[in-house]
Amino acid sequence: MKMKKVLILLLPVFAVIGLIVFNACKSADRDAVDTANAGLTLPDGFSAIAVADNLGSARHLVVTPEHDIYVHIASAKNSKGILVLHEEGNKTTLKTSFANYGGTGIAIKDGYLYASNNTEVYRYKLNDKEEVINPDEPEKIVTGLLSKRMHQPKAIALDNNGNLYVNIGAYSNACSDFDPDKKGCPILDSAAGIWQFKSDKPNQHYGDGIRYAGGLRNVVGLAWNQQDNQLFVMQHGRDALHDLYPNLYTVHQSAELPAECMFALKQGDNAGWPYVYYDWMQNKNLLGPEYGGDGKKPADPKFINPVAAYPGHYAPDGLLFYTGDQFPEKYKNGAFIAFHGSWNRAPEPQAGYCVVFQPFKDGKPDGKWEVFADGFAGTPEQKASGRAVHRPCGLAQGPDGSLYVTDDNKGTIYKISYKK
Amino acid sequence: MNIKKYGLLLMLFCFFYSGLHAQTKKNTTHSGSAASIARGKIVYANICLACHMADGGGVQNMNPPLTQTTYVLGNKTALIKIVLNGFKEDVEINGQTYSNNMTPHSDLKDQQIADVLTYVRKSFGNKAGAISMVEVKKVRAANVAPAK
């Protein structure tokens, strides 16, 4: 009888212990699932590992033939704006670090490492092992670029003719704060475009460069396509269609529109910001509501159309043309796009946070894009709320043809490989 | 059989009790302004949520969080002025900088501003005092709208 009473009293305790053990087992199971492929979901035959972790806000990166990884960190704590990791056996060790500035852009071309902060582009001479010879004395190639609180990162790309391309983002959503009377957006002369500079001439200002293409709200992912010798850029589309024009756009339209656009640029092209936006559901370039648009009126045809379009607010932060031999044939010369993930879809669930593959043929997008790597955000709840654990940003191709992806939230570097 | 039944009942009781307890606690903190909070939640969903998010946590580098910051929990006049005049400066909160502009919302009625700010000051883990329509009215009367 006594024993029975004790047992009765203890039962809830047992139950709680049981629950704890049960939950522990459950989360252990989940960890086991999550650690496979570093938590990513990939097409058959592909696998992923995290080769680095907790680097800070890891933006763009390059990988050298000697397996050194240069990764640019957004903020330079202790003069460590650029980290150099050495990879061996799918693990990395910190080899060295330099640069007293944070930033996004980083690239290697013809024996130099190029890196940008929000106002300048520097370059560093490399030795024959692609190591920076003098990390404390870079050449300042471009200086004095505008950086005004919004869309500051100066992402960069280089062509094969000694030119450097720099994004100068618009410091505005749709220019209405600078163009209240709709006389023409006044900030387009020095922002919202891609500028071209010489890659070897020091101390270039705006006047030394060319406004290569304009009407681009903000570009973070850009790359030179070697197949047709052309610059491709990913534009971050405007925000808040419903918030600003509730009579013209539903909450759902505002979440899906405008498209995030891929443009193939030629010198002198105008992509039309802030006057136009692209509707991927209607497949049309439309007049922006600030300038008389209503969600149906077409844009002036003088503005170029995108070559491919993606759902709204996905935030493309990295673009890479795959030229390796490791992945299956269909990936060759196609584009990978790192989507940082949305914030301007609320109250609808946030989306993006993935790496997309865009098939190409003869230097042009060919066929529908597909999600290549997903799962960066974490649980469906973390993704929907926008509280993503990891956010894809930079892309690079390794010497063996593996794909590297940075995450600028937790500072993880993923390496994605294919095995037949 | 009996033992199990008793145990189950006890457990259920424990769960219910703690649930009830939490519920009561919540209600006491919010006493007096429940109606204002309920109305404020609707204003928040329509005007603020798209940028500051459903959990008030904002968006990294862009839209500041509405939790654990004196901008929200501190001086009422300053907070009311942000709603009336918008915000066009970088704001640093807990070492992070946020730089998106906030548009003025002076088109909201005094009661709506009081409601939404009361909601914000008492949600997302915040526990600051309510803001009344009279307080908003006073600040609006003395407010000089910033040059465009």
PDB file of C-alpha atoms in Angstrom, chain A residues 4 7-9 11-12 15-16 19 149-150 152 171 177 180 239 242-244 340 343-347 350 385-387 391 408-409, chain B residues 2-4 6-8 10-11 15 46 49-53 55-60 62-63 87-90 98-101 103:
ATOM      1  CA  LYS A   4       1.699   2.160  -4.180  1.00  0.00           C
ATOM      2  CA  LEU A   7       4.692   5.179  -6.907  1.00  0.00           C
ATOM      3  CA  ILE A   8       1.649   7.387  -7.464  1.00  0.00           C
ATOM      4  CA  LEU A   9       3.552  10.402  -6.263  1.00  0.00           C
ATOM      5  CA  LEU A  11       4.601   8.858 -11.542  1.00  0.00           C
ATOM      6  CA  PRO A  12       4.650  12.449 -12.830  1.00  0.00           C
ATOM      7  CA  ALA A  15       6.637  10.890 -16.921  1.00  0.00           C
ATOM      8  CA  VAL A  16       8.706  14.052 -17.075  1.00  0.00           C
ATOM      9  CA  LEU A  19       9.470  13.067 -21.871  1.00  0.00           C
ATOM     10  CA  ARG A 149      22.902  53.981 -46.005  1.00  0.00           C
ATOM     11  CA  MET A 150      21.243  51.667 -48.490  1.00  0.00           C
ATOM     12  CA  GLN A 152      26.227  50.118 -50.093  1.00  0.00           C
ATOM     13  CA  TYR A 171      20.284  54.578 -52.042  1.00  0.00           C
ATOM     14  CA  ASP A 177      12.199  60.358 -51.755  1.00  0.00           C
ATOM     15  CA  PRO A 180       8.665  63.814 -55.347  1.00  0.00           C
ATOM     16  CA  ASP A 239      10.029  46.646 -52.305  1.00  0.00           C
ATOM     17  CA  HIS A 242       1.257  46.859 -51.593  1.00  0.00           C
ATOM     18  CA  ASP A 243       2.387  49.049 -48.691  1.00  0.00           C
ATOM     19  CA  LEU A 244       2.785  52.047 -50.984  1.00  0.00           C
ATOM     20  CA  HIS A 340      20.050  35.521 -49.644  1.00  0.00           C
ATOM     21  CA  TRP A 343      12.273  40.110 -45.820  1.00  0.00           C
ATOM     22  CA  ASN A 344       9.669  42.023 -47.833  1.00  0.00           C
ATOM     23  CA  ARG A 345       7.141  39.188 -48.193  1.00  0.00           C
ATOM     24  CA  ALA A 346       5.479  39.578 -44.766  1.00  0.00           C
ATOM     25  CA  PRO A 347       2.727  38.902 -43.821  1.00  0.00           C
ATOM     26  CA  GLN A 350       9.434  34.675 -46.289  1.00  0.00           C
ATOM     27  CA  SER A 385       9.490  34.023 -40.223  1.00  0.00           C
ATOM     28  CA  GLY A 386      12.659  35.253 -41.908  1.00  0.00           C
ATOM     29  CA  ARG A 387      14.727  34.164 -38.900  1.00  0.00           C
ATOM     30  CA  ARG A 391      21.779  32.809 -45.582  1.00  0.00           C
ATOM     31  CA  ASP A 408      26.803  35.635 -44.105  1.00  0.00           C
ATOM     32  CA  ASN A 409      24.651  34.979 -41.055  1.00  0.00           C
TER      33      ASN A 409
ATOM     34  CA  ASN B   2      -5.332   2.834 -10.828  1.00  0.00           C
ATOM     35  CA  ILE B   3      -1.834   4.099 -10.281  1.00  0.00           C
ATOM     36  CA  LYS B   4      -1.531   5.067 -13.899  1.00  0.00           C
ATOM     37  CA  TYR B   6      -3.889   8.875 -10.742  1.00  0.00           C
ATOM     38  CA  GLY B   7      -0.547   9.749 -12.241  1.00  0.00           C
ATOM     39  CA  LEU B   8      -2.148  10.876 -15.470  1.00  0.00           C
ATOM     40  CA  LEU B  10      -1.914  14.570 -11.554  1.00  0.00           C
ATOM     41  CA  MET B  11       0.093  15.346 -14.644  1.00  0.00           C
ATOM     42  CA  PHE B  15      -0.126  21.163 -16.979  1.00  0.00           C
ATOM     43  CA  ASN B  46      -1.492  46.788 -41.607  1.00  0.00           C
ATOM     44  CA  LEU B  49       4.556  44.362 -39.809  1.00  0.00           C
ATOM     45  CA  ALA B  50       5.911  44.365 -43.353  1.00  0.00           C
ATOM     46  CA  CYS B  51       9.161  45.954 -42.129  1.00  0.00           C
ATOM     47  CA  HIS B  52       9.362  45.251 -38.391  1.00  0.00           C
ATOM     48  CA  MET B  53       8.077  41.648 -38.785  1.00  0.00           C
ATOM     49  CA  ASP B  55       7.716  39.138 -33.949  1.00  0.00           C
ATOM     50  CA  GLY B  56       8.895  42.764 -33.761  1.00  0.00           C
ATOM     51  CA  GLY B  57      12.419  41.561 -34.466  1.00  0.00           C
ATOM     52  CA  GLY B  58      13.007  43.761 -37.526  1.00  0.00           C
ATOM     53  CA  VAL B  59      15.389  42.868 -40.350  1.00  0.00           C
ATOM     54  CA  GLN B  60      19.152  42.639 -40.066  1.00  0.00           C
ATOM     55  CA  MET B  62      17.767  47.341 -42.478  1.00  0.00           C
ATOM     56  CA  ASN B  63      14.751  47.620 -40.202  1.00  0.00           C
ATOM     57  CA  PHE B  87      12.960  58.240 -39.349  1.00  0.00           C
ATOM     58  CA  LYS B  88      15.785  59.028 -41.753  1.00  0.00           C
ATOM     59  CA  GLU B  89      18.950  58.325 -39.812  1.00  0.00           C
ATOM     60  CA  ASP B  90      21.038  55.268 -39.155  1.00  0.00           C
ATOM     61  CA  TYR B  98      19.898  49.697 -39.206  1.00  0.00           C
ATOM     62  CA  SER B  99      19.565  52.049 -42.131  1.00  0.00           C
ATOM     63  CA  ASN B 100      16.242  51.800 -43.953  1.00  0.00           C
ATOM     64  CA  ASN B 101      14.153  54.975 -43.931  1.00  0.00           C
ATOM     65  CA  THR B 103       8.049  56.895 -43.827  1.00  0.00           C
TER      66      THR B 103
END
